[in-house]
Amino acid sequence: MAKTSKKATRKFEKNHLKDSLERRKVGAKIKQKVQIKEKRALRNAKDAEFLGKGKAEDGEEGAPEPKADPFGQMSVDDFFAGGFEVPEKLAKKNAKKALGKRKRSEPEAEKEDEEGDSSDASYEEAPVASDDEGSEDEDEDMGMSKEAMEALAEKDPEFYKYLKENDPETLDFDEDADLAEVDGLSGSEEEEQRPKKKSKKSKKAKAEEMEVDEESEEEMLDETEVTKEMVAKWKKAMSEQHSLRAMRQVVLAFRAAAHVNENEGKDYKYTITNPEVYHQLLVVTLQLVPEVLQHHLPVKESAAGKIRVSTDSKKFKTLTPLLKSHTTSVQHLLTTLSDEATLKLTLSTINPLLPYLLPFKKVLKGIVKTVVDIWSDASSSEATRITAFLVVRRLAVIGDAGLREAVLKTVYQGLVKGARNTTIHTIQGINLMKNSAAELWGLDPTIGYTTGFTFIRQLAIHLRSSITNNAKESYKTIYNWQYIHSLDFWSCVLAEHCSPLNEAARGKESQLRALIYPAVQVTLGAMRLIPTATYFPLRFHLVRSLLRLSRATGTYIPLAPLLLEVLSTAEMKKHAKPSTQRPLDFSVSYKAPKIYLRTRVYQDGVGEQVVELLGEFFVLWCTSVAAPELGLPVIVMLKRWLKEAGAKTGNRNGKVNAALGILVQKIEANGRWVEERRVKVEFAPGNRAGVEGFLKGFEWEKTPLGAYVVGQRKQREEKARVLEAGRRDEDKKGGKRGRGEDVQMDDVVESSDEGEDDE
């Protein structure tokens, strides 16, 4: 039978237990305050005895200031902004309780101290401090102030020597206080090695430690020239012992190296004048600092890619200023480096530091901006750009939603900035940026959708403003390389993450699929803004973007009318004049210079583009059950156009007309081929599953139109290879025409916009 409590006990628990506990807590608080006052008085008496002064002359520690309310000078907003933490001085008062014995557990005592009356605390108006800062102050309070120690050494050297040998704790003080902020707070190794009880080391060992401390203090007073021996010593200590002291010195020297040859009026602890020492210091710092951090603060990564670092530990908080200083130096160094090998090494060393920097959003945003600038810089090599992108991708993977959104926005801004000038020399780098950045939008579909919607909406707003604005130059906000590459980039993003293959791997439809329609509408609107021959190259660029999107997602986009509009212009229907100009490179042009208009060379180029793009469009649906009906209107219009072009008043361009005639034949043959197989089906047109399964899995290359398109692709690849080889030969001979020639061509077009747009 279960044992039951007495009736009196139950009655007491119900009516009087709570009040009894409250009275007990109040009594404990009063008792604890008395103990704190007694310990403070005892300590003040000891300091007065050391200094030989009275209590009235002891300054801040001797004479208590008038009692004040710790929250008296705080507004309500300041209190809540402080995160419900106690003021800094009050935290110090509570920390002193560690000097006496406690009859209650630590968490309970700390909780009651925060709730207790603060009238006994002597402090000035100060910012709030966390519990960890209070624990650091506890260690400082246990030691003796530097002024008291110096006075004691002068007055009673024998007693000072006795304390040094038997109770070094009393003589502890912050020997790095004279350094800069980072130097003073980064001396974590000294704090870790500082004894919490009376030291049991030998007198000889203690004397050696004092000598090392004195040497460190002397080094701080004047600038020190970094030598090879110093770098070797630091390297050995960091690689073999994972020394935090050596790492601190290396970080300080690295900071001076990062700002070498700069006249900013700042004084650094170290100076570097030898180039070999500079190189050795950079290598040692970049390679070993992450290793030492990993040793003392190991990073734990789960199988899902989640990162965990012990950011609440005292060691992490002590190393935080050192870590921030090193990161700032690395960031500054990245902006000054020009050597590709050193730049890649510096970028690669950022990856191990990222987990430690996650709590510091401002530092990370600065790093991301600097790295993205390198990634989007046209002068950076492909290997350097890939290394920079890996840093950005790593941060997007391990960061939270807010940081991931900031990364995506910065990357997109860098892409738009890097695509300002497009030439034969920069087009490969721009394509690399678009293909690599597209991957980031699939890491978090929710953030990817929100940012994608925002940027596509921004493009739509620019387009609408250009249409509704009657200003003469309003179209230039749309017809430029940045806008074109932005639309092309979103086609890359949607094509990569909305493909049926990727969606099947994820097991659900991509959230980004909802962006296909607005992206297509904005692209179609941009193409038709100024439908003149000058901007045929821009139209071809955007048609290729939509072809990529349609091919990857299986979305039908009516592109044939856009290409037939090109054939219906006077540029393609009228006879062209001969020209000696070299063929226009449509891959790096979005508008044609005035000297190309109505010329045979431009007509040939436009005709080739139309034939290629029409073939690429129809080959997407060459195995569709509706292929014959899809191609019929285009076949009729192309035959009518060929008949007019062959007349006396036509363009009489045999090259273009012959290519279009062959394309018509291939489209007709493909339609007949589909009809032969369509006769055997047993499903009705309303059967969606049957329609989608028609010729599913059949290789499109084996269709009549598919075989033709494959052959045309091979010819274009061979032609591009020959042109690239010729361009490289010209570059070697000193006839390099890259950026300057293209910029000059753009300038010619700008000057002739007025006459061309009226066409």
mmCIF file with all atom_site columns, C-alpha atoms in Angstrom, residues 506-581:
data_model
loop_
_atom_site.group_PDB
_atom_site.id
_atom_site.type_symbol
_atom_site.label_atom_id
_atom_site.label_alt_id
_atom_site.label_comp_id
_atom_site.label_asym_id
_atom_site.label_entity_id
_atom_site.label_seq_id
_atom_site.pdbx_PDB_ins_code
_atom_site.Cartn_x
_atom_site.Cartn_y
_atom_site.Cartn_z
_atom_site.occupancy
_atom_site.B_iso_or_equiv
_atom_site.pdbx_formal_charge
_atom_site.auth_seq_id
_atom_site.auth_comp_id
_atom_site.auth_asym_id
_atom_site.auth_atom_id
_atom_site.pdbx_PDB_model_num
ATOM 1  C CA . ARG A 1 506 ? 14.147 16.451 -54.231  1.00 0.00 ? 506 ARG A CA 1
ATOM 2  C CA . GLY A 1 507 ? 10.792 14.712 -54.317  1.00 0.00 ? 507 GLY A CA 1
ATOM 3  C CA . LYS A 1 508 ? 8.768  17.884 -54.780  1.00 0.00 ? 508 LYS A CA 1
ATOM 4  C CA . GLU A 1 509 ? 8.279  20.784 -57.150  1.00 0.00 ? 509 GLU A CA 1
ATOM 5  C CA . SER A 1 510 ? 10.739 23.635 -56.768  1.00 0.00 ? 510 SER A CA 1
ATOM 6  C CA . GLN A 1 511 ? 9.471  26.849 -55.200  1.00 0.00 ? 511 GLN A CA 1
ATOM 7  C CA . LEU A 1 512 ? 11.381 28.741 -57.878  1.00 0.00 ? 512 LEU A CA 1
ATOM 8  C CA . ARG A 1 513 ? 9.086  27.365 -60.596  1.00 0.00 ? 513 ARG A CA 1
ATOM 9  C CA . ALA A 1 514 ? 6.620  30.135 -59.746  1.00 0.00 ? 514 ALA A CA 1
ATOM 10 C CA . LEU A 1 515 ? 9.191  32.649 -61.041  1.00 0.00 ? 515 LEU A CA 1
ATOM 11 C CA . ILE A 1 516 ? 9.260  31.225 -64.582  1.00 0.00 ? 516 ILE A CA 1
ATOM 12 C CA . TYR A 1 517 ? 6.225  33.163 -65.780  1.00 0.00 ? 517 TYR A CA 1
ATOM 13 C CA . PRO A 1 518 ? 7.302  36.644 -64.558  1.00 0.00 ? 518 PRO A CA 1
ATOM 14 C CA . ALA A 1 519 ? 10.849 36.090 -65.819  1.00 0.00 ? 519 ALA A CA 1
ATOM 15 C CA . VAL A 1 520 ? 9.580  35.117 -69.290  1.00 0.00 ? 520 VAL A CA 1
ATOM 16 C CA . GLN A 1 521 ? 7.176  38.051 -69.441  1.00 0.00 ? 521 GLN A CA 1
ATOM 17 C CA . VAL A 1 522 ? 9.881  40.565 -68.541  1.00 0.00 ? 522 VAL A CA 1
ATOM 18 C CA . THR A 1 523 ? 12.240 39.054 -71.119  1.00 0.00 ? 523 THR A CA 1
ATOM 19 C CA . LEU A 1 524 ? 9.617  39.167 -73.886  1.00 0.00 ? 524 LEU A CA 1
ATOM 20 C CA . GLY A 1 525 ? 8.795  42.767 -73.004  1.00 0.00 ? 525 GLY A CA 1
ATOM 21 C CA . ALA A 1 526 ? 12.464 43.779 -73.144  1.00 0.00 ? 526 ALA A CA 1
ATOM 22 C CA . MET A 1 527 ? 12.864 42.226 -76.603  1.00 0.00 ? 527 MET A CA 1
ATOM 23 C CA . ARG A 1 528 ? 9.959  44.179 -78.072  1.00 0.00 ? 528 ARG A CA 1
ATOM 24 C CA . LEU A 1 529 ? 10.822 47.536 -76.474  1.00 0.00 ? 529 LEU A CA 1
ATOM 25 C CA . ILE A 1 530 ? 12.646 48.812 -79.595  1.00 0.00 ? 530 ILE A CA 1
ATOM 26 C CA . PRO A 1 531 ? 12.086 46.340 -82.485  1.00 0.00 ? 531 PRO A CA 1
ATOM 27 C CA . THR A 1 532 ? 14.655 47.826 -84.869  1.00 0.00 ? 532 THR A CA 1
ATOM 28 C CA . ALA A 1 533 ? 17.536 46.224 -86.736  1.00 0.00 ? 533 ALA A CA 1
ATOM 29 C CA . THR A 1 534 ? 20.027 47.932 -84.451  1.00 0.00 ? 534 THR A CA 1
ATOM 30 C CA . TYR A 1 535 ? 19.006 45.740 -81.523  1.00 0.00 ? 535 TYR A CA 1
ATOM 31 C CA . PHE A 1 536 ? 18.705 42.412 -83.302  1.00 0.00 ? 536 PHE A CA 1
ATOM 32 C CA . PRO A 1 537 ? 21.771 41.140 -81.379  1.00 0.00 ? 537 PRO A CA 1
ATOM 33 C CA . LEU A 1 538 ? 20.003 41.900 -78.075  1.00 0.00 ? 538 LEU A CA 1
ATOM 34 C CA . ARG A 1 539 ? 16.931 39.988 -79.245  1.00 0.00 ? 539 ARG A CA 1
ATOM 35 C CA . PHE A 1 540 ? 19.059 36.980 -80.113  1.00 0.00 ? 540 PHE A CA 1
ATOM 36 C CA . HIS A 1 541 ? 20.697 37.038 -76.669  1.00 0.00 ? 541 HIS A CA 1
ATOM 37 C CA . LEU A 1 542 ? 17.346 36.996 -74.914  1.00 0.00 ? 542 LEU A CA 1
ATOM 38 C CA . VAL A 1 543 ? 15.938 34.314 -77.220  1.00 0.00 ? 543 VAL A CA 1
ATOM 39 C CA . ARG A 1 544 ? 18.851 32.079 -76.238  1.00 0.00 ? 544 ARG A CA 1
ATOM 40 C CA . SER A 1 545 ? 18.050 32.714 -72.577  1.00 0.00 ? 545 SER A CA 1
ATOM 41 C CA . LEU A 1 546 ? 14.446 31.634 -73.080  1.00 0.00 ? 546 LEU A CA 1
ATOM 42 C CA . LEU A 1 547 ? 15.545 28.607 -75.107  1.00 0.00 ? 547 LEU A CA 1
ATOM 43 C CA . ARG A 1 548 ? 17.683 27.473 -72.189  1.00 0.00 ? 548 ARG A CA 1
ATOM 44 C CA . LEU A 1 549 ? 14.767 27.909 -69.814  1.00 0.00 ? 549 LEU A CA 1
ATOM 45 C CA . SER A 1 550 ? 12.340 26.089 -72.090  1.00 0.00 ? 550 SER A CA 1
ATOM 46 C CA . ARG A 1 551 ? 14.753 23.213 -72.700  1.00 0.00 ? 551 ARG A CA 1
ATOM 47 C CA . ALA A 1 552 ? 15.483 22.650 -69.001  1.00 0.00 ? 552 ALA A CA 1
ATOM 48 C CA . THR A 1 553 ? 11.988 23.057 -67.556  1.00 0.00 ? 553 THR A CA 1
ATOM 49 C CA . GLY A 1 554 ? 9.827  21.710 -70.385  1.00 0.00 ? 554 GLY A CA 1
ATOM 50 C CA . THR A 1 555 ? 7.908  24.990 -70.533  1.00 0.00 ? 555 THR A CA 1
ATOM 51 C CA . TYR A 1 556 ? 6.561  26.006 -73.919  1.00 0.00 ? 556 TYR A CA 1
ATOM 52 C CA . ILE A 1 557 ? 7.553  29.581 -74.794  1.00 0.00 ? 557 ILE A CA 1
ATOM 53 C CA . PRO A 1 558 ? 6.390  30.928 -78.210  1.00 0.00 ? 558 PRO A CA 1
ATOM 54 C CA . LEU A 1 559 ? 9.692  32.091 -79.682  1.00 0.00 ? 559 LEU A CA 1
ATOM 55 C CA . ALA A 1 560 ? 9.022  31.544 -83.398  1.00 0.00 ? 560 ALA A CA 1
ATOM 56 C CA . PRO A 1 561 ? 7.020  34.810 -83.812  1.00 0.00 ? 561 PRO A CA 1
ATOM 57 C CA . LEU A 1 562 ? 9.935  36.799 -82.359  1.00 0.00 ? 562 LEU A CA 1
ATOM 58 C CA . LEU A 1 563 ? 12.278 35.393 -85.001  1.00 0.00 ? 563 LEU A CA 1
ATOM 59 C CA . LEU A 1 564 ? 9.794  35.791 -87.844  1.00 0.00 ? 564 LEU A CA 1
ATOM 60 C CA . GLU A 1 565 ? 9.519  39.481 -86.914  1.00 0.00 ? 565 GLU A CA 1
ATOM 61 C CA . VAL A 1 566 ? 13.223 39.812 -87.719  1.00 0.00 ? 566 VAL A CA 1
ATOM 62 C CA . LEU A 1 567 ? 12.693 38.388 -91.210  1.00 0.00 ? 567 LEU A CA 1
ATOM 63 C CA . SER A 1 568 ? 9.807  40.767 -91.868  1.00 0.00 ? 568 SER A CA 1
ATOM 64 C CA . THR A 1 569 ? 11.960 43.914 -91.443  1.00 0.00 ? 569 THR A CA 1
ATOM 65 C CA . ALA A 1 570 ? 13.448 45.870 -94.320  1.00 0.00 ? 570 ALA A CA 1
ATOM 66 C CA . GLU A 1 571 ? 16.915 44.810 -93.153  1.00 0.00 ? 571 GLU A CA 1
ATOM 67 C CA . MET A 1 572 ? 16.213 41.234 -94.290  1.00 0.00 ? 572 MET A CA 1
ATOM 68 C CA . LYS A 1 573 ? 13.718 41.790 -97.134  1.00 0.00 ? 573 LYS A CA 1
ATOM 69 C CA . LYS A 1 574 ? 15.587 44.446 -99.124  1.00 0.00 ? 574 LYS A CA 1
ATOM 70 C CA . HIS A 1 575 ? 18.745 44.136 -101.135 1.00 0.00 ? 575 HIS A CA 1
ATOM 71 C CA . ALA A 1 576 ? 21.842 44.855 -99.016  1.00 0.00 ? 576 ALA A CA 1
ATOM 72 C CA . LYS A 1 577 ? 24.868 46.856 -100.059 1.00 0.00 ? 577 LYS A CA 1
ATOM 73 C CA . PRO A 1 578 ? 28.294 45.203 -100.141 1.00 0.00 ? 578 PRO A CA 1
ATOM 74 C CA . SER A 1 579 ? 30.710 45.874 -97.274  1.00 0.00 ? 579 SER A CA 1
ATOM 75 C CA . THR A 1 580 ? 34.303 45.080 -96.341  1.00 0.00 ? 580 THR A CA 1
ATOM 76 C CA . GLN A 1 581 ? 33.603 45.053 -92.588  1.00 0.00 ? 581 GLN A CA 1
#
